[in-house]
Coordinates of C-alpha atoms in Angstrom, one line a residue:
M245 CA -0.8 -28.1 -0.3
T246 CA -0.4 -27.0 -4.0
L247 CA -2.2 -23.7 -3.2
A248 CA 0.2 -22.9 -0.3
K249 CA 3.2 -23.8 -2.4
G250 CA 1.9 -21.6 -5.3
Y251 CA 1.5 -18.6 -3.0
V252 CA 4.9 -19.1 -1.4
S253 CA 6.6 -19.6 -4.8
S254 CA 4.8 -16.6 -6.3
A255 CA 5.7 -14.4 -3.3
Y256 CA 9.4 -15.3 -3.4
F257 CA 9.9 -14.9 -7.2
T258 CA 7.8 -11.7 -7.4
I259 CA 9.5 -9.9 -4.5
G260 CA 12.8 -11.2 -5.9
A261 CA 12.0 -9.6 -9.3
F262 CA 11.0 -6.3 -7.6
S263 CA 14.2 -6.3 -5.5
L264 CA 16.3 -6.9 -8.6
G265 CA 14.7 -3.9 -10.3
F266 CA 15.3 -1.7 -7.3
I267 CA 19.0 -2.8 -7.3
L268 CA 19.4 -1.9 -11.0
V269 CA 17.8 1.5 -10.5
F270 CA 19.9 2.3 -7.5
T271 CA 23.1 1.2 -9.3
V272 CA 22.4 3.7 -12.1
C273 CA 21.5 6.5 -9.6
N274 CA 24.7 5.8 -7.5
F275 CA 26.8 7.2 -10.3
F276 CA 25.1 10.6 -10.1
I277 CA 24.8 11.1 -6.3
D278 CA 27.5 12.7 -4.1
W279 CA 26.9 10.8 -0.8
T280 CA 29.2 13.0 1.2
E281 CA 27.0 16.0 0.4
F282 CA 23.9 13.9 0.9
F283 CA 24.9 12.9 4.4
N284 CA 26.6 16.1 5.2
T285 CA 29.9 14.4 6.0
S286 CA 33.6 14.7 5.2
P287 CA 34.6 14.6 1.5
S288 CA 37.4 12.2 2.4
L289 CA 34.7 9.5 2.9
Q290 CA 33.4 9.8 -0.7
K291 CA 35.2 6.7 -2.0
E292 CA 34.1 4.5 1.0
L293 CA 30.5 5.7 0.7
N294 CA 30.3 5.2 -3.0
L295 CA 31.3 1.6 -2.4
L296 CA 29.3 1.1 0.8
L297 CA 25.9 2.4 -0.2
P298 CA 25.3 0.0 -3.1
I299 CA 26.4 -2.9 -0.8
V300 CA 24.0 -1.8 1.9
F301 CA 21.2 -1.4 -0.6
V302 CA 21.8 -4.8 -2.2
F303 CA 21.7 -6.5 1.2
F304 CA 18.5 -4.6 2.1
C305 CA 16.8 -5.8 -1.0
L306 CA 17.9 -9.4 -0.3
Q307 CA 16.3 -9.1 3.2
L308 CA 13.0 -8.2 1.5
V309 CA 13.1 -11.6 -0.2
F310 CA 14.6 -13.9 2.5
K311 CA 12.5 -12.4 5.3
L312 CA 9.4 -13.9 3.8
I313 CA 10.3 -17.1 5.7
T314 CA 9.3 -15.3 8.9
T315 CA 5.8 -14.8 7.5
I316 CA 5.5 -18.6 6.9
Y317 CA 6.6 -19.2 10.5
A318 CA 4.0 -16.7 11.7
A319 CA 1.3 -18.3 9.6
D320 CA 2.3 -21.6 11.3
Q321 CA 1.7 -20.0 14.8
N322 CA 5.4 -19.7 15.4
H323 CA 5.5 -16.1 16.4
S324 CA 8.9 -16.1 18.2
M325 CA 11.0 -16.5 15.1
P326 CA 11.2 -12.7 14.2
G327 CA 12.3 -12.0 17.8
K328 CA 14.9 -14.7 17.6
I329 CA 16.3 -13.4 14.3
N330 CA 16.5 -9.9 15.8
F331 CA 18.3 -11.2 18.8
Y332 CA 20.8 -13.3 16.8
T333 CA 21.4 -10.3 14.5
Q334 CA 22.0 -7.8 17.3
F335 CA 24.2 -10.2 19.3
G336 CA 26.2 -11.2 16.3
S337 CA 26.7 -7.6 15.2
L338 CA 27.9 -6.6 18.6
L339 CA 30.3 -9.5 18.8
L340 CA 31.8 -8.9 15.4
I341 CA 32.1 -5.2 15.9
W342 CA 33.8 -5.8 19.3
M343 CA 36.2 -8.1 17.6
L344 CA 36.9 -5.4 15.0
T345 CA 37.7 -2.8 17.6
K346 CA 40.5 -5.1 18.8
T347 CA 42.2 -5.1 15.4
N348 CA 43.6 -2.4 13.1
E349 CA 41.1 -3.2 10.4
S350 CA 38.2 -1.1 11.7
S351 CA 36.6 1.2 9.1
L352 CA 33.2 2.6 8.0
L353 CA 33.1 0.1 5.2
L354 CA 33.7 -2.9 7.4
F355 CA 31.1 -1.8 10.0
G356 CA 28.6 -1.1 7.3
I357 CA 29.1 -4.5 5.7
I358 CA 28.7 -6.3 9.0
Y359 CA 25.5 -4.6 9.9
S360 CA 24.1 -5.3 6.4
L361 CA 25.4 -8.7 5.7
L362 CA 24.8 -10.5 9.0
P363 CA 20.9 -10.3 8.9
V364 CA 21.0 -11.7 5.3
V365 CA 23.3 -14.6 6.2
I366 CA 21.1 -15.5 9.2
L367 CA 17.9 -15.4 7.0
I368 CA 19.5 -17.5 4.3
F369 CA 20.5 -20.2 6.8
L370 CA 16.9 -20.1 8.2
N371 CA 15.4 -20.4 4.7
L372 CA 17.7 -23.4 3.9
F373 CA 16.9 -25.0 7.2
A374 CA 13.1 -24.4 7.0
F375 CA 12.7 -25.5 3.3
G376 CA 15.0 -28.5 3.9
N377 CA 13.0 -29.7 6.9
R378 CA 9.7 -28.5 8.3
Y379 CA 8.4 -26.7 5.2
K380 CA 10.1 -28.9 2.6
E381 CA 6.8 -29.3 0.7
F382 CA 6.5 -25.5 0.4
K383 CA 9.9 -25.0 -1.1
P384 CA 9.7 -22.2 -3.8
S385 CA 9.6 -23.4 -7.3
Y386 CA 9.3 -21.3 -10.5
A387 CA 6.9 -23.8 -11.9
F388 CA 4.4 -22.8 -9.2
C389 CA 4.7 -19.1 -9.8
K390 CA 1.5 -18.2 -11.6
N391 CA -0.6 -15.1 -12.3
E392 CA -3.5 -16.3 -10.3
Y393 CA -1.4 -16.6 -7.2
I394 CA 0.3 -13.3 -7.8
K395 CA -3.1 -11.5 -8.0
G396 CA -4.1 -13.1 -4.8
I397 CA -0.9 -11.9 -3.0
F398 CA -1.0 -8.4 -4.4
G399 CA -4.6 -7.7 -3.5
L400 CA -4.5 -7.2 0.3
G401 CA -0.7 -7.7 0.1
S402 CA -0.1 -4.6 -1.9
V403 CA -1.9 -2.5 0.8
F404 CA 0.3 -4.0 3.5
F405 CA 3.3 -3.2 1.3
I406 CA 2.2 0.4 1.1
I407 CA 1.9 0.5 4.9
Q408 CA 5.3 -1.0 5.4
I409 CA 7.0 1.4 2.9
S410 CA 5.3 4.3 4.6
G411 CA 6.5 3.1 8.0
I412 CA 10.1 2.8 6.7
I413 CA 9.9 6.3 5.4
L414 CA 8.5 7.6 8.6
F415 CA 10.8 5.8 11.0
S416 CA 14.0 5.6 9.0
T417 CA 14.5 9.2 7.8
D418 CA 15.2 10.8 11.2
N419 CA 18.9 10.0 11.1
L420 CA 19.3 11.4 7.6
I421 CA 17.4 14.6 8.6
I422 CA 19.6 15.1 11.7
S423 CA 22.8 14.5 9.8
K424 CA 21.7 16.9 7.0
L425 CA 20.4 19.7 9.2
F426 CA 23.0 19.5 12.0
S427 CA 25.9 17.0 11.8
P428 CA 26.5 13.3 11.8
A429 CA 27.7 13.7 15.4
E430 CA 24.2 14.7 16.5
V431 CA 22.9 11.3 15.3
V432 CA 24.7 9.6 18.1
P433 CA 22.7 10.8 21.1
Y434 CA 19.5 10.4 19.1
N435 CA 20.4 6.7 18.4
V436 CA 21.5 6.0 21.9
A437 CA 18.2 7.3 23.4
Y438 CA 16.3 5.4 20.6
K439 CA 18.0 2.1 21.3
Y440 CA 17.6 2.5 25.1
I441 CA 13.9 3.2 25.1
S442 CA 13.3 0.6 22.3
I443 CA 14.2 -2.2 24.7
G444 CA 10.8 -1.9 26.3
S445 CA 9.1 -1.8 23.0
M446 CA 11.0 -4.8 21.8
L447 CA 9.8 -6.9 24.8
F448 CA 6.3 -5.7 24.2
S449 CA 6.4 -6.8 20.5
I450 CA 7.4 -10.3 21.5
I451 CA 4.3 -10.6 23.7
A452 CA 2.1 -8.9 21.1
A453 CA 3.0 -11.0 18.1
P454 CA 0.6 -13.9 18.7
Y455 CA -2.4 -11.6 18.8
W456 CA -2.4 -10.9 15.1
T457 CA -3.1 -14.5 13.9
S458 CA -5.3 -15.3 16.9
I459 CA -7.6 -12.3 16.1
T460 CA -7.7 -13.3 12.5
D461 CA -8.8 -16.8 13.4
A462 CA -11.4 -15.5 15.9
Y463 CA -12.8 -12.9 13.5
S464 CA -13.2 -15.5 10.7
R465 CA -15.2 -17.7 13.2
G466 CA -17.3 -14.7 14.3
E467 CA -16.1 -15.0 17.9
M468 CA -16.5 -11.3 18.9
K469 CA -16.8 -12.0 22.6
W470 CA -13.4 -13.7 22.5
I471 CA -11.9 -10.7 20.6
K472 CA -13.3 -8.2 23.2
K473 CA -11.8 -10.2 26.0
A474 CA -8.5 -10.6 24.2
M475 CA -8.4 -6.9 23.4
R476 CA -9.0 -6.0 27.1
N477 CA -6.0 -8.1 28.1
F478 CA -4.0 -6.6 25.3
H479 CA -4.8 -3.1 26.5
R480 CA -3.7 -3.9 30.0
I481 CA -0.4 -5.3 28.7
S482 CA 0.2 -2.2 26.5
L483 CA -0.6 0.2 29.4
F484 CA 1.9 -1.7 31.6
F485 CA 4.6 -1.3 29.0
V486 CA 3.8 2.4 28.6
L487 CA 4.4 2.7 32.3
V488 CA 7.7 0.8 32.0
L489 CA 8.9 3.2 29.4
F490 CA 8.4 6.2 31.7
L491 CA 10.2 4.4 34.5
M492 CA 13.0 3.9 32.1
V493 CA 13.1 7.7 31.6
L494 CA 13.4 8.2 35.3
V495 CA 16.5 6.0 35.6
S496 CA 18.0 6.9 32.2
Q497 CA 20.8 9.2 33.3
P498 CA 22.6 6.6 35.6
I499 CA 22.1 4.0 32.9
Y500 CA 23.6 6.3 30.2
S501 CA 26.6 7.0 32.4
F502 CA 27.2 3.3 33.0
W503 CA 26.6 2.4 29.3
I504 CA 28.5 5.1 27.4
G505 CA 30.2 7.1 30.2
S506 CA 30.6 10.8 29.6
K507 CA 31.5 10.6 25.9
V508 CA 28.0 11.5 24.7
E509 CA 25.6 13.9 26.4
I510 CA 21.9 12.9 26.1
H511 CA 19.4 15.5 27.4
Y512 CA 16.5 14.3 29.5
S513 CA 14.0 16.0 27.1
L514 CA 15.2 13.8 24.3
T515 CA 14.7 10.6 26.3
L516 CA 11.3 11.8 27.4
L517 CA 10.2 12.5 23.9
M518 CA 11.5 9.1 22.8
S519 CA 9.4 7.4 25.5
I520 CA 6.3 9.3 24.3
F521 CA 7.0 8.2 20.7
F522 CA 7.3 4.5 21.8
G523 CA 4.5 4.9 24.3
I524 CA 2.0 6.0 21.5
S525 CA 3.3 3.1 19.3
I526 CA 2.6 0.6 22.0
F527 CA -0.8 2.0 22.9
V528 CA -2.1 1.8 19.3
T529 CA -0.6 -1.6 18.7
P530 CA -3.7 -3.6 19.9
Y531 CA -5.9 -1.6 17.4
T532 CA -3.3 -2.1 14.6
M533 CA -3.1 -5.8 15.3
F534 CA -6.9 -6.1 15.2
L535 CA -7.2 -4.1 11.9
N536 CA -4.4 -6.1 10.4
G537 CA -6.0 -9.4 11.6
T538 CA -9.3 -8.5 10.1
G539 CA -7.8 -7.1 6.8
K540 CA -9.5 -3.6 7.3
I541 CA -6.3 -1.7 6.5
K542 CA -7.1 0.8 3.7
L543 CA -7.5 3.7 6.2
Q544 CA -4.1 2.7 7.6
A545 CA -2.6 2.9 4.1
I546 CA -4.0 6.3 3.4
Q547 CA -2.9 7.6 6.8
G548 CA 0.6 6.0 6.2
I549 CA 1.1 7.8 2.9
L550 CA 0.0 11.2 4.3
V551 CA 2.2 11.0 7.4
A552 CA 5.2 9.8 5.3
L553 CA 4.8 12.9 3.1
I554 CA 4.3 15.3 6.1
N555 CA 7.1 13.9 8.4
I556 CA 10.2 15.3 6.6
P557 CA 9.0 18.9 6.0
L558 CA 7.5 19.0 9.6
S559 CA 10.8 17.7 11.0
I560 CA 12.7 20.5 9.2
F561 CA 10.2 23.1 10.4
L562 CA 10.3 22.1 14.0
S563 CA 14.0 21.3 14.3
H564 CA 15.5 24.1 12.1
T565 CA 12.9 26.9 11.7
L566 CA 11.6 26.8 15.3
K567 CA 15.0 25.9 16.6
F568 CA 14.0 22.8 18.6
G569 CA 17.1 21.0 17.5
I570 CA 17.1 17.2 17.3
N571 CA 14.1 17.1 19.6
G572 CA 12.1 18.6 16.8
V573 CA 12.8 15.5 14.7
I574 CA 11.3 13.0 17.2
L575 CA 8.5 15.5 18.0
S576 CA 7.5 15.5 14.3
T577 CA 7.3 11.7 14.3
I578 CA 5.1 11.9 17.5
I579 CA 2.7 14.3 15.8
C580 CA 2.5 12.0 12.8
L581 CA 1.4 9.1 15.1
I582 CA -1.5 11.1 16.6
P583 CA -4.0 10.4 13.8
G584 CA -3.6 6.7 14.4
L585 CA -4.1 7.2 18.1
I586 CA -7.5 8.7 17.2
L587 CA -8.6 6.8 14.1
G588 CA -7.5 3.3 15.3
P589 CA -9.9 3.0 18.3
I590 CA -12.8 4.6 16.3
Q591 CA -12.4 2.1 13.5
Y592 CA -12.1 -0.8 16.0
H593 CA -15.3 0.1 17.8
K594 CA -17.2 0.6 14.5
I595 CA -16.1 -2.9 13.2
L596 CA -16.9 -4.5 16.5
T597 CA -20.4 -3.0 16.7
K598 CA -21.0 -3.7 13.0
T599 CA -21.5 0.0 12.2
A600 CA -18.4 0.4 10.0
K601 CA -19.1 1.5 6.4
G602 CA -17.1 2.7 3.5
I603 CA -13.4 3.3 4.3
W604 CA -14.0 2.2 7.9
N605 CA -14.9 -1.3 6.7
S606 CA -12.3 -1.8 4.0

């Protein structure tokens, strides 16, 4: 019990300290950045952006801290909590934004605050509820924040952190690239196609979530036969959802017409590329879950750093130099996922057959 509370306390206070440092650095940088030029938008929005961006960044850093509660739930075999948080956040955001459209108070600043604030509010309430009830004995305390626990967290945890940051860079820079190379208006069709196809991926992630801790438990017990059987079932599920994505492409145009009318034109090629992107992500998920569950993630980290560095220049080359337009941005992300499509299965089979050595086994 003391050990668990020590790790929980150390994680909260350490991530909190890092987040505070990020906020201070961003606050200083904010005085020297022209966000209207950065986002390639109207100079009239400069005042709003100078106020909005620090708010968004502060709430993002707060999420890093309060989202740790979902890890505790996952460790307690409660895998549905992240999905519930995502649902409540999306539903609440849509409801509040719909209410704003019925008033005269709508603005970029208000919309940005809603999207940034709501997840933090939900996570804060979840933390208060969890540490006041089910996980009361694990409530973070500064007295339990010790170097021995911090070292334990930032061993394997630091590698996971590198993978997550690389993922954020890879998956979160597309909108910025499109806005910078083309215009903010071009971000709209990209996001509509992304949100539509991501529905299938979201459903898959809910089903996939329990496999991580289950594989970790089975691997620690040496139950390789169970892992093989579970992975076969996992593969069948992933292939089913890949097929679902391509079915979604076939019916996409009628759904777009019903959803957004004729206000935004979304080309079939963009939807197809988006389905390929999510299809690859779904297909490699069983291997990623296995590697995460066994802690063999250094190869993932190296791969993540490389693709994060490659993605932006490759996006610019494909979309601007080769004139592929916004399709070039998602095509770049697809290309960056291909190494994982190859290396993941190889590493999985090496570990399962006990032939993994060096980077394949670390």
